[in-house]
Every structure is written in structure tokens, then in C-alpha cells.
Amino acid sequence: MGKKIFKRNSTGELRAEGDARTLTGYPIVFGLGSVDLPDEEYGWVREVIEPGAVSDDLLMSDVICNINHDDDQMIGRCTGGKGTLRLERDEHGVKMSVEAPNTVYGDIAYEGTKRGDFRGMSFAFWLDADKDVSYTRGKVDGKEVWMRHINKIRGLMDVSIVTRPAYPDTEVDARAQKEPKQEPKPEPEERNEEMKRDWELIEKAKKGE
């Protein structure tokens, strides 16, 4: 199958705190299963990101932080470990922190997180599907399922604040010591058609269709 690009949502812990409006969270969590996801060979699978899938070099690449994988709604960026976005790996997963900028999308990210409208995080990545993925059989909720193990991520393109997570074992939260100035803000743009199709597949998987 070769090179494949994926987007994976998680409810990774996301918080907004302080006068600087710093957002922190876990877009990638290790060892925790996703909801049912479509797979070309095995139908429906539960996916797990293995701890060894993320290297230090991966976190030193050019990574954008945005809303719902839309680069036009960027709120931070890091290149070579430097920039407005900070990424670090621990035993739980990959933790990110970014200061919400004083822009329309920075306000949307901060206010939406604080209100609980954004309930998770996501990441867009690519891998070699012939080398970096393995499958096992396992039991989830008393039934046999295929488990898809992501053993290596070769490229990390973005970490994203999202409305609909696919990994249910993460959280999102927002806090602030001072209420930000309230100004009229436009509504977020519609998610692109690709994300709509991804979410429709996940919804069908939940219903067993």
C-alpha cells in the first residue's frame, strides 16, 4: 500500500489557562484504542498508537497547530523545536502547548475550548502502510476485533483542536485567570469535505453499518 496520510482525532486533555491564553493538550495518546475505524484489508478495526511510534526527530519537524485540520485556521507553529507551538513526549503521549493568538481563530480556539465546544484534539500524519502497521486480534467490550497498531509515524503535519474526536480516552479543557475582552466574532468556517467524509465513516462504524 505504501505511503498513506491519515488524520486521527482524540479527546486528549486540552486546557486554556493564564493571561497568555495558553492552550495545552495531548493530540496523541499511547496505548489507547480508537473507535471503530475503516480499514482496506480488515474492514473495521480499533487503532492503537504505540509509544515507539513517535521519535524525538519527529517532534523537531515543521508542525502546525490549527482548528479542524484547516491550515487557514492556524493558531501556532513550530519548526526544529522552535516557534509558537511546543511539543514534547511523555509516557502518556505527545503533549502540546500554544498561546492562542489575538486573531479570529485564536479567539475561536480559546473560547471554544473554555466553553467545552471543542472536546478533543487530533493529528495529521503519514506512514508507510507496508512497514509501519501491524494487526492483532483482541477483545473489546466482550467481542473479538482486529487491532491496528501504528508502530512508526514518519511525518507529523499538524496537531489540531477538533469538535469530534476518534480516540475517546483523552480530554479537553480550558481555563483562564482573567476573562478575555468580548468582541463580536464570526462563526468558524465549515469543515472541508474530506473531514466530513471521515466523520461519516466513523459515525457509520459506531452504528455498525
PDB file of N, CA, C and O in Angstrom, residues 107-182:
ATOM      1  N   ASP A 107      -9.104  33.375  19.031  1.00  0.00           N
ATOM      2  CA  ASP A 107     -10.250  33.579  19.921  1.00  0.00           C
ATOM      3  C   ASP A 107     -11.215  32.395  19.852  1.00  0.00           C
ATOM      4  O   ASP A 107     -11.749  31.947  20.869  1.00  0.00           O
ATOM      5  N   ILE A 108     -11.455  31.880  18.639  1.00  0.00           N
ATOM      6  CA  ILE A 108     -12.354  30.735  18.485  1.00  0.00           C
ATOM      7  C   ILE A 108     -11.803  29.530  19.236  1.00  0.00           C
ATOM      8  O   ILE A 108     -12.538  28.829  19.944  1.00  0.00           O
ATOM      9  N   ALA A 109     -10.495  29.281  19.085  1.00  0.00           N
ATOM     10  CA  ALA A 109      -9.884  28.138  19.764  1.00  0.00           C
ATOM     11  C   ALA A 109      -9.969  28.282  21.273  1.00  0.00           C
ATOM     12  O   ALA A 109     -10.335  27.334  21.986  1.00  0.00           O
ATOM     13  N   TYR A 110      -9.645  29.458  21.772  1.00  0.00           N
ATOM     14  CA  TYR A 110      -9.636  29.666  23.218  1.00  0.00           C
ATOM     15  C   TYR A 110     -11.040  29.627  23.799  1.00  0.00           C
ATOM     16  O   TYR A 110     -11.316  28.905  24.763  1.00  0.00           O
ATOM     17  N   GLU A 111     -11.957  30.411  23.225  1.00  0.00           N
ATOM     18  CA  GLU A 111     -13.311  30.468  23.765  1.00  0.00           C
ATOM     19  C   GLU A 111     -14.032  29.128  23.597  1.00  0.00           C
ATOM     20  O   GLU A 111     -14.761  28.677  24.486  1.00  0.00           O
ATOM     21  N   GLY A 112     -13.828  28.475  22.453  1.00  0.00           N
ATOM     22  CA  GLY A 112     -14.478  27.192  22.226  1.00  0.00           C
ATOM     23  C   GLY A 112     -13.998  26.124  23.189  1.00  0.00           C
ATOM     24  O   GLY A 112     -14.774  25.272  23.627  1.00  0.00           O
ATOM     25  N   THR A 113     -12.710  26.161  23.535  1.00  0.00           N
ATOM     26  CA  THR A 113     -12.172  25.204  24.493  1.00  0.00           C
ATOM     27  C   THR A 113     -12.707  25.486  25.892  1.00  0.00           C
ATOM     28  O   THR A 113     -13.119  24.573  26.623  1.00  0.00           O
ATOM     29  N   LYS A 114     -12.710  26.741  26.272  1.00  0.00           N
ATOM     30  CA  LYS A 114     -13.183  27.108  27.607  1.00  0.00           C
ATOM     31  C   LYS A 114     -14.658  26.763  27.789  1.00  0.00           C
ATOM     32  O   LYS A 114     -15.081  26.317  28.862  1.00  0.00           O
ATOM     33  N   ARG A 115     -15.457  26.923  26.748  1.00  0.00           N
ATOM     34  CA  ARG A 115     -16.885  26.619  26.819  1.00  0.00           C
ATOM     35  C   ARG A 115     -17.176  25.124  26.733  1.00  0.00           C
ATOM     36  O   ARG A 115     -18.286  24.677  27.024  1.00  0.00           O
ATOM     37  N   GLY A 116     -16.195  24.338  26.281  1.00  0.00           N
ATOM     38  CA  GLY A 116     -16.417  22.911  26.108  1.00  0.00           C
ATOM     39  C   GLY A 116     -16.949  22.547  24.737  1.00  0.00           C
ATOM     40  O   GLY A 116     -17.350  21.401  24.513  1.00  0.00           O
ATOM     41  N   ASP A 117     -16.952  23.515  23.810  1.00  0.00           N
ATOM     42  CA  ASP A 117     -17.410  23.214  22.456  1.00  0.00           C
ATOM     43  C   ASP A 117     -16.391  22.345  21.719  1.00  0.00           C
ATOM     44  O   ASP A 117     -16.764  21.472  20.943  1.00  0.00           O
ATOM     45  N   PHE A 118     -15.105  22.613  21.947  1.00  0.00           N
ATOM     46  CA  PHE A 118     -14.054  21.727  21.448  1.00  0.00           C
ATOM     47  C   PHE A 118     -13.773  20.687  22.523  1.00  0.00           C
ATOM     48  O   PHE A 118     -13.441  21.038  23.654  1.00  0.00           O
ATOM     49  N   ARG A 119     -13.880  19.425  22.161  1.00  0.00           N
ATOM     50  CA  ARG A 119     -13.786  18.355  23.156  1.00  0.00           C
ATOM     51  C   ARG A 119     -12.630  17.407  22.908  1.00  0.00           C
ATOM     52  O   ARG A 119     -12.549  16.353  23.537  1.00  0.00           O
ATOM     53  N   GLY A 120     -11.754  17.747  22.025  1.00  0.00           N
ATOM     54  CA  GLY A 120     -10.651  16.842  21.771  1.00  0.00           C
ATOM     55  C   GLY A 120      -9.608  17.439  20.859  1.00  0.00           C
ATOM     56  O   GLY A 120      -9.705  18.584  20.442  1.00  0.00           O
ATOM     57  N   MET A 121      -8.604  16.610  20.578  1.00  0.00           N
ATOM     58  CA  MET A 121      -7.527  17.011  19.692  1.00  0.00           C
ATOM     59  C   MET A 121      -7.326  15.939  18.633  1.00  0.00           C
ATOM     60  O   MET A 121      -7.884  14.843  18.713  1.00  0.00           O
ATOM     61  N   SER A 122      -6.530  16.268  17.654  1.00  0.00           N
ATOM     62  CA  SER A 122      -6.286  15.369  16.543  1.00  0.00           C
ATOM     63  C   SER A 122      -4.881  15.617  16.021  1.00  0.00           C
ATOM     64  O   SER A 122      -4.225  16.596  16.397  1.00  0.00           O
ATOM     65  N   PHE A 123      -4.432  14.733  15.141  1.00  0.00           N
ATOM     66  CA  PHE A 123      -3.151  14.947  14.492  1.00  0.00           C
ATOM     67  C   PHE A 123      -3.208  14.357  13.088  1.00  0.00           C
ATOM     68  O   PHE A 123      -3.871  13.348  12.848  1.00  0.00           O
ATOM     69  N   ALA A 124      -2.532  15.003  12.156  1.00  0.00           N
ATOM     70  CA  ALA A 124      -2.427  14.511  10.783  1.00  0.00           C
ATOM     71  C   ALA A 124      -1.011  14.002  10.581  1.00  0.00           C
ATOM     72  O   ALA A 124      -0.038  14.691  10.914  1.00  0.00           O
ATOM     73  N   PHE A 125      -0.878  12.785  10.035  1.00  0.00           N
ATOM     74  CA  PHE A 125       0.433  12.171   9.926  1.00  0.00           C
ATOM     75  C   PHE A 125       0.493  11.278   8.698  1.00  0.00           C
ATOM     76  O   PHE A 125      -0.521  10.963   8.087  1.00  0.00           O
ATOM     77  N   TRP A 126       1.695  10.863   8.351  1.00  0.00           N
ATOM     78  CA  TRP A 126       1.840   9.891   7.281  1.00  0.00           C
ATOM     79  C   TRP A 126       2.800   8.801   7.712  1.00  0.00           C
ATOM     80  O   TRP A 126       3.639   8.996   8.596  1.00  0.00           O
ATOM     81  N   LEU A 127       2.627   7.630   7.100  1.00  0.00           N
ATOM     82  CA  LEU A 127       3.458   6.470   7.401  1.00  0.00           C
ATOM     83  C   LEU A 127       3.543   5.579   6.170  1.00  0.00           C
ATOM     84  O   LEU A 127       2.874   5.822   5.172  1.00  0.00           O
ATOM     85  N   ASP A 128       4.385   4.563   6.255  1.00  0.00           N
ATOM     86  CA  ASP A 128       4.482   3.553   5.208  1.00  0.00           C
ATOM     87  C   ASP A 128       3.600   2.390   5.625  1.00  0.00           C
ATOM     88  O   ASP A 128       3.934   1.643   6.547  1.00  0.00           O
ATOM     89  N   ALA A 129       2.458   2.247   4.968  1.00  0.00           N
ATOM     90  CA  ALA A 129       1.478   1.238   5.370  1.00  0.00           C
ATOM     91  C   ALA A 129       2.004  -0.181   5.226  1.00  0.00           C
ATOM     92  O   ALA A 129       1.468  -1.114   5.833  1.00  0.00           O
ATOM     93  N   ASP A 130       3.065  -0.387   4.430  1.00  0.00           N
ATOM     94  CA  ASP A 130       3.633  -1.721   4.254  1.00  0.00           C
ATOM     95  C   ASP A 130       4.619  -2.085   5.365  1.00  0.00           C
ATOM     96  O   ASP A 130       4.918  -3.261   5.566  1.00  0.00           O
ATOM     97  N   LYS A 131       5.127  -1.075   6.075  1.00  0.00           N
ATOM     98  CA  LYS A 131       6.180  -1.325   7.060  1.00  0.00           C
ATOM     99  C   LYS A 131       5.811  -0.917   8.487  1.00  0.00           C
ATOM    100  O   LYS A 131       6.343  -1.481   9.443  1.00  0.00           O
ATOM    101  N   ASP A 132       4.950   0.058   8.631  1.00  0.00           N
ATOM    102  CA  ASP A 132       4.771   0.716   9.929  1.00  0.00           C
ATOM    103  C   ASP A 132       3.513   0.303  10.677  1.00  0.00           C
ATOM    104  O   ASP A 132       3.235   0.826  11.756  1.00  0.00           O
ATOM    105  N   VAL A 133       2.741  -0.630  10.115  1.00  0.00           N
ATOM    106  CA  VAL A 133       1.464  -1.029  10.710  1.00  0.00           C
ATOM    107  C   VAL A 133       1.446  -2.540  10.909  1.00  0.00           C
ATOM    108  O   VAL A 133       1.934  -3.294  10.060  1.00  0.00           O
ATOM    109  N   SER A 134       0.893  -3.003  12.039  1.00  0.00           N
ATOM    110  CA  SER A 134       0.700  -4.432  12.269  1.00  0.00           C
ATOM    111  C   SER A 134      -0.701  -4.658  12.833  1.00  0.00           C
ATOM    112  O   SER A 134      -1.342  -3.719  13.331  1.00  0.00           O
ATOM    113  N   TYR A 135      -1.181  -5.901  12.759  1.00  0.00           N
ATOM    114  CA  TYR A 135      -2.540  -6.225  13.185  1.00  0.00           C
ATOM    115  C   TYR A 135      -2.517  -7.407  14.155  1.00  0.00           C
ATOM    116  O   TYR A 135      -1.735  -8.341  13.994  1.00  0.00           O
ATOM    117  N   THR A 136      -3.391  -7.348  15.149  1.00  0.00           N
ATOM    118  CA  THR A 136      -3.603  -8.470  16.060  1.00  0.00           C
ATOM    119  C   THR A 136      -5.092  -8.595  16.321  1.00  0.00           C
ATOM    120  O   THR A 136      -5.868  -7.674  16.045  1.00  0.00           O
ATOM    121  N   ARG A 137      -5.496  -9.742  16.855  1.00  0.00           N
ATOM    122  CA  ARG A 137      -6.875  -9.927  17.290  1.00  0.00           C
ATOM    123  C   ARG A 137      -6.956  -9.659  18.783  1.00  0.00           C
ATOM    124  O   ARG A 137      -6.075 -10.049  19.557  1.00  0.00           O
ATOM    125  N   GLY A 138      -8.010  -8.986  19.216  1.00  0.00           N
ATOM    126  CA  GLY A 138      -8.193  -8.698  20.617  1.00  0.00           C
ATOM    127  C   GLY A 138      -9.663  -8.595  20.970  1.00  0.00           C
ATOM    128  O   GLY A 138     -10.524  -8.598  20.084  1.00  0.00           O
ATOM    129  N   LYS A 139      -9.943  -8.517  22.272  1.00  0.00           N
ATOM    130  CA  LYS A 139     -11.318  -8.392  22.743  1.00  0.00           C
ATOM    131  C   LYS A 139     -11.570  -6.987  23.247  1.00  0.00           C
ATOM    132  O   LYS A 139     -10.815  -6.435  24.038  1.00  0.00           O
ATOM    133  N   VAL A 140     -12.663  -6.392  22.770  1.00  0.00           N
ATOM    134  CA  VAL A 140     -13.108  -5.078  23.219  1.00  0.00           C
ATOM    135  C   VAL A 140     -14.585  -5.188  23.540  1.00  0.00           C
ATOM    136  O   VAL A 140     -15.379  -5.594  22.687  1.00  0.00           O
ATOM    137  N   ASP A 141     -14.940  -4.868  24.780  1.00  0.00           N
ATOM    138  CA  ASP A 141     -16.341  -4.956  25.219  1.00  0.00           C
ATOM    139  C   ASP A 141     -16.911  -6.348  24.973  1.00  0.00           C
ATOM    140  O   ASP A 141     -18.071  -6.513  24.559  1.00  0.00           O
ATOM    141  N   GLY A 142     -16.062  -7.375  25.188  1.00  0.00           N
ATOM    142  CA  GLY A 142     -16.524  -8.750  25.095  1.00  0.00           C
ATOM    143  C   GLY A 142     -16.603  -9.319  23.694  1.00  0.00           C
ATOM    144  O   GLY A 142     -17.019 -10.462  23.528  1.00  0.00           O
ATOM    145  N   LYS A 143     -16.185  -8.556  22.674  1.00  0.00           N
ATOM    146  CA  LYS A 143     -16.253  -9.088  21.316  1.00  0.00           C
ATOM    147  C   LYS A 143     -14.871  -9.045  20.663  1.00  0.00           C
ATOM    148  O   LYS A 143     -14.041  -8.183  20.970  1.00  0.00           O
ATOM    149  N   GLU A 144     -14.630 -10.009  19.758  1.00  0.00           N
ATOM    150  CA  GLU A 144     -13.370 -10.093  19.051  1.00  0.00           C
ATOM    151  C   GLU A 144     -13.293  -9.005  17.977  1.00  0.00           C
ATOM    152  O   GLU A 144     -14.227  -8.820  17.197  1.00  0.00           O
ATOM    153  N   VAL A 145     -12.176  -8.290  17.961  1.00  0.00           N
ATOM    154  CA  VAL A 145     -11.994  -7.239  16.964  1.00  0.00           C
ATOM    155  C   VAL A 145     -10.556  -7.285  16.457  1.00  0.00           C
ATOM    156  O   VAL A 145      -9.662  -7.826  17.103  1.00  0.00           O
ATOM    157  N   TRP A 146     -10.347  -6.703  15.301  1.00  0.00           N
ATOM    158  CA  TRP A 146      -8.999  -6.515  14.805  1.00  0.00           C
ATOM    159  C   TRP A 146      -8.421  -5.236  15.402  1.00  0.00           C
ATOM    160  O   TRP A 146      -9.092  -4.202  15.434  1.00  0.00           O
ATOM    161  N   MET A 147      -7.184  -5.321  15.862  1.00  0.00           N
ATOM    162  CA  MET A 147      -6.477  -4.158  16.392  1.00  0.00           C
ATOM    163  C   MET A 147      -5.402  -3.757  15.385  1.00  0.00           C
ATOM    164  O   MET A 147      -4.598  -4.595  14.953  1.00  0.00           O
ATOM    165  N   ARG A 148      -5.408  -2.494  14.995  1.00  0.00           N
ATOM    166  CA  ARG A 148      -4.383  -1.981  14.087  1.00  0.00           C
ATOM    167  C   ARG A 148      -3.382  -1.174  14.911  1.00  0.00           C
ATOM    168  O   ARG A 148      -3.730  -0.169  15.531  1.00  0.00           O
ATOM    169  N   HIS A 149      -2.131  -1.620  14.907  1.00  0.00           N
ATOM    170  CA  HIS A 149      -1.083  -0.990  15.707  1.00  0.00           C
ATOM    171  C   HIS A 149      -0.227  -0.088  14.821  1.00  0.00           C
ATOM    172  O   HIS A 149       0.353  -0.550  13.837  1.00  0.00           O
ATOM    173  N   ILE A 150      -0.167   1.195  15.176  1.00  0.00           N
ATOM    174  CA  ILE A 150       0.707   2.133  14.490  1.00  0.00           C
ATOM    175  C   ILE A 150       2.051   2.089  15.202  1.00  0.00           C
ATOM    176  O   ILE A 150       2.188   2.566  16.330  1.00  0.00           O
ATOM    177  N   ASN A 151       3.054   1.498  14.544  1.00  0.00           N
ATOM    178  CA  ASN A 151       4.357   1.281  15.165  1.00  0.00           C
ATOM    179  C   ASN A 151       5.373   2.370  14.843  1.00  0.00           C
ATOM    180  O   ASN A 151       6.371   2.508  15.559  1.00  0.00           O
ATOM    181  N   LYS A 152       5.130   3.121  13.791  1.00  0.00           N
ATOM    182  CA  LYS A 152       6.044   4.214  13.444  1.00  0.00           C
ATOM    183  C   LYS A 152       5.296   5.278  12.654  1.00  0.00           C
ATOM    184  O   LYS A 152       4.603   4.960  11.690  1.00  0.00           O
ATOM    185  N   ILE A 153       5.439   6.522  13.084  1.00  0.00           N
ATOM    186  CA  ILE A 153       4.909   7.669  12.354  1.00  0.00           C
ATOM    187  C   ILE A 153       6.089   8.360  11.693  1.00  0.00           C
ATOM    188  O   ILE A 153       7.035   8.773  12.363  1.00  0.00           O
ATOM    189  N   ARG A 154       6.054   8.481  10.376  1.00  0.00           N
ATOM    190  CA  ARG A 154       7.200   9.021   9.647  1.00  0.00           C
ATOM    191  C   ARG A 154       7.106  10.528   9.420  1.00  0.00           C
ATOM    192  O   ARG A 154       8.125  11.185   9.194  1.00  0.00           O
ATOM    193  N   GLY A 155       5.905  11.077   9.450  1.00  0.00           N
ATOM    194  CA  GLY A 155       5.739  12.511   9.262  1.00  0.00           C
ATOM    195  C   GLY A 155       4.559  13.022  10.058  1.00  0.00           C
ATOM    196  O   GLY A 155       3.493  12.410  10.058  1.00  0.00           O
ATOM    197  N   LEU A 156       4.752  14.137  10.761  1.00  0.00           N
ATOM    198  CA  LEU A 156       3.679  14.767  11.534  1.00  0.00           C
ATOM    199  C   LEU A 156       3.418  16.129  10.910  1.00  0.00           C
ATOM    200  O   LEU A 156       4.291  16.997  10.903  1.00  0.00           O
ATOM    201  N   MET A 157       2.213  16.314  10.374  1.00  0.00           N
ATOM    202  CA  MET A 157       1.906  17.533   9.634  1.00  0.00           C
ATOM    203  C   MET A 157       1.220  18.589  10.495  1.00  0.00           C
ATOM    204  O   MET A 157       1.506  19.769  10.378  1.00  0.00           O
ATOM    205  N   ASP A 158       0.289  18.151  11.346  1.00  0.00           N
ATOM    206  CA  ASP A 158      -0.359  19.120  12.222  1.00  0.00           C
ATOM    207  C   ASP A 158      -0.896  18.448  13.475  1.00  0.00           C
ATOM    208  O   ASP A 158      -1.064  17.235  13.538  1.00  0.00           O
ATOM    209  N   VAL A 159      -1.118  19.273  14.496  1.00  0.00           N
ATOM    210  CA  VAL A 159      -1.918  18.901  15.660  1.00  0.00           C
ATOM    211  C   VAL A 159      -3.087  19.863  15.668  1.00  0.00           C
ATOM    212  O   VAL A 159      -2.931  21.051  15.383  1.00  0.00           O
ATOM    213  N   SER A 160      -4.279  19.358  15.949  1.00  0.00           N
ATOM    214  CA  SER A 160      -5.474  20.147  15.672  1.00  0.00           C
ATOM    215  C   SER A 160      -6.465  20.074  16.826  1.00  0.00           C
ATOM    216  O   SER A 160      -6.649  19.020  17.444  1.00  0.00           O
ATOM    217  N   ILE A 161      -7.103  21.194  17.100  1.00  0.00           N
ATOM    218  CA  ILE A 161      -8.215  21.245  18.041  1.00  0.00           C
ATOM    219  C   ILE A 161      -9.478  20.915  17.249  1.00  0.00           C
ATOM    220  O   ILE A 161      -9.750  21.542  16.222  1.00  0.00           O
ATOM    221  N   VAL A 162     -10.233  19.923  17.706  1.00  0.00           N
ATOM    222  CA  VAL A 162     -11.342  19.422  16.891  1.00  0.00           C
ATOM    223  C   VAL A 162     -12.641  19.324  17.690  1.00  0.00           C
ATOM    224  O   VAL A 162     -12.651  19.331  18.914  1.00  0.00           O
ATOM    225  N   THR A 163     -13.714  19.189  16.941  1.00  0.00           N
ATOM    226  CA  THR A 163     -15.038  19.083  17.552  1.00  0.00           C
ATOM    227  C   THR A 163     -15.467  17.646  17.784  1.00  0.00           C
ATOM    228  O   THR A 163     -16.282  17.366  18.664  1.00  0.00           O
ATOM    229  N   ARG A 164     -14.942  16.696  17.003  1.00  0.00           N
ATOM    230  CA  ARG A 164     -15.392  15.307  17.079  1.00  0.00           C
ATOM    231  C   ARG A 164     -14.194  14.365  17.155  1.00  0.00           C
ATOM    232  O   ARG A 164     -13.625  14.005  16.129  1.00  0.00           O
ATOM    233  N   PRO A 165     -13.809  13.918  18.345  1.00  0.00           N
ATOM    234  CA  PRO A 165     -12.631  13.054  18.497  1.00  0.00           C
ATOM    235  C   PRO A 165     -12.915  11.600  18.163  1.00  0.00           C
ATOM    236  O   PRO A 165     -14.024  11.110  18.308  1.00  0.00           O
ATOM    237  N   ALA A 166     -11.863  10.894  17.695  1.00  0.00           N
ATOM    238  CA  ALA A 166     -11.972   9.470  17.389  1.00  0.00           C
ATOM    239  C   ALA A 166     -11.348   8.597  18.478  1.00  0.00           C
ATOM    240  O   ALA A 166     -11.647   7.424  18.567  1.00  0.00           O
ATOM    241  N   TYR A 167     -10.461   9.180  19.284  1.00  0.00           N
ATOM    242  CA  TYR A 167      -9.911   8.459  20.428  1.00  0.00           C
ATOM    243  C   TYR A 167     -10.609   8.968  21.682  1.00  0.00           C
ATOM    244  O   TYR A 167     -10.375  10.091  22.131  1.00  0.00           O
ATOM    245  N   PRO A 168     -11.479   8.162  22.301  1.00  0.00           N
ATOM    246  CA  PRO A 168     -12.327   8.646  23.384  1.00  0.00           C
ATOM    247  C   PRO A 168     -11.658   8.723  24.741  1.00  0.00           C
ATOM    248  O   PRO A 168     -12.295   9.124  25.713  1.00  0.00           O
ATOM    249  N   ASP A 169     -10.385   8.363  24.881  1.00  0.00           N
ATOM    250  CA  ASP A 169      -9.735   8.339  26.186  1.00  0.00           C
ATOM    251  C   ASP A 169      -8.862   9.550  26.443  1.00  0.00           C
ATOM    252  O   ASP A 169      -7.914   9.495  27.214  1.00  0.00           O
ATOM    253  N   THR A 170      -9.156  10.671  25.819  1.00  0.00           N
ATOM    254  CA  THR A 170      -8.428  11.895  26.071  1.00  0.00           C
ATOM    255  C   THR A 170      -9.432  12.995  26.385  1.00  0.00           C
ATOM    256  O   THR A 170     -10.622  12.828  26.191  1.00  0.00           O
ATOM    257  N   GLU A 171      -8.969  14.119  26.848  1.00  0.00           N
ATOM    258  CA  GLU A 171      -9.868  15.169  27.329  1.00  0.00           C
ATOM    259  C   GLU A 171      -9.473  16.522  26.758  1.00  0.00           C
ATOM    260  O   GLU A 171      -8.377  16.696  26.261  1.00  0.00           O
ATOM    261  N   VAL A 172     -10.381  17.462  26.902  1.00  0.00           N
ATOM    262  CA  VAL A 172     -10.081  18.833  26.523  1.00  0.00           C
ATOM    263  C   VAL A 172     -10.708  19.756  27.558  1.00  0.00           C
ATOM    264  O   VAL A 172     -11.832  19.557  27.989  1.00  0.00           O
ATOM    265  N   ASP A 173      -9.974  20.772  27.954  1.00  0.00           N
ATOM    266  CA  ASP A 173     -10.450  21.686  28.977  1.00  0.00           C
ATOM    267  C   ASP A 173      -9.847  23.054  28.703  1.00  0.00           C
ATOM    268  O   ASP A 173      -8.847  23.173  28.013  1.00  0.00           O
ATOM    269  N   ALA A 174     -10.447  24.091  29.258  1.00  0.00           N
ATOM    270  CA  ALA A 174      -9.937  25.445  29.078  1.00  0.00           C
ATOM    271  C   ALA A 174     -10.106  26.224  30.365  1.00  0.00           C
ATOM    272  O   ALA A 174     -11.153  26.189  30.982  1.00  0.00           O
ATOM    273  N   ARG A 175      -9.065  26.942  30.756  1.00  0.00           N
ATOM    274  CA  ARG A 175      -9.126  27.747  31.975  1.00  0.00           C
ATOM    275  C   ARG A 175      -8.466  29.094  31.716  1.00  0.00           C
ATOM    276  O   ARG A 175      -7.591  29.216  30.886  1.00  0.00           O
ATOM    277  N   ALA A 176      -8.883  30.081  32.496  1.00  0.00           N
ATOM    278  CA  ALA A 176      -8.270  31.396  32.385  1.00  0.00           C
ATOM    279  C   ALA A 176      -8.353  32.106  33.723  1.00  0.00           C
ATOM    280  O   ALA A 176      -9.322  31.954  34.452  1.00  0.00           O
ATOM    281  N   GLN A 177      -7.323  32.893  34.054  1.00  0.00           N
ATOM    282  CA  GLN A 177      -7.335  33.679  35.278  1.00  0.00           C
ATOM    283  C   GLN A 177      -8.072  34.995  35.083  1.00  0.00           C
ATOM    284  O   GLN A 177      -8.551  35.591  36.019  1.00  0.00           O
ATOM    285  N   LYS A 178      -8.160  35.447  33.857  1.00  0.00           N
ATOM    286  CA  LYS A 178      -8.811  36.718  33.555  1.00  0.00           C
ATOM    287  C   LYS A 178      -9.718  36.510  32.354  1.00  0.00           C
ATOM    288  O   LYS A 178      -9.313  35.912  31.364  1.00  0.00           O
ATOM    289  N   GLU A 179     -10.932  37.015  32.441  1.00  0.00           N
ATOM    290  CA  GLU A 179     -11.848  36.891  31.308  1.00  0.00           C
ATOM    291  C   GLU A 179     -11.350  37.751  30.152  1.00  0.00           C
ATOM    292  O   GLU A 179     -11.027  38.928  30.334  1.00  0.00           O
ATOM    293  N   PRO A 180     -11.258  37.205  28.968  1.00  0.00           N
ATOM    294  CA  PRO A 180     -10.811  37.995  27.825  1.00  0.00           C
ATOM    295  C   PRO A 180     -11.864  39.007  27.408  1.00  0.00           C
ATOM    296  O   PRO A 180     -13.047  38.857  27.703  1.00  0.00           O
ATOM    297  N   LYS A 181     -11.405  40.038  26.735  1.00  0.00           N
ATOM    298  CA  LYS A 181     -12.309  41.051  26.216  1.00  0.00           C
ATOM    299  C   LYS A 181     -13.261  40.428  25.218  1.00  0.00           C
ATOM    300  O   LYS A 181     -12.854  39.686  24.332  1.00  0.00           O
ATOM    301  N   GLN A 182     -14.541  40.685  25.367  1.00  0.00           N
ATOM    302  CA  GLN A 182     -15.555  40.108  24.496  1.00  0.00           C
ATOM    303  C   GLN A 182     -15.767  40.992  23.282  1.00  0.00           C
ATOM    304  O   GLN A 182     -16.069  42.176  23.398  1.00  0.00           O
TER     305      GLN A 182
END
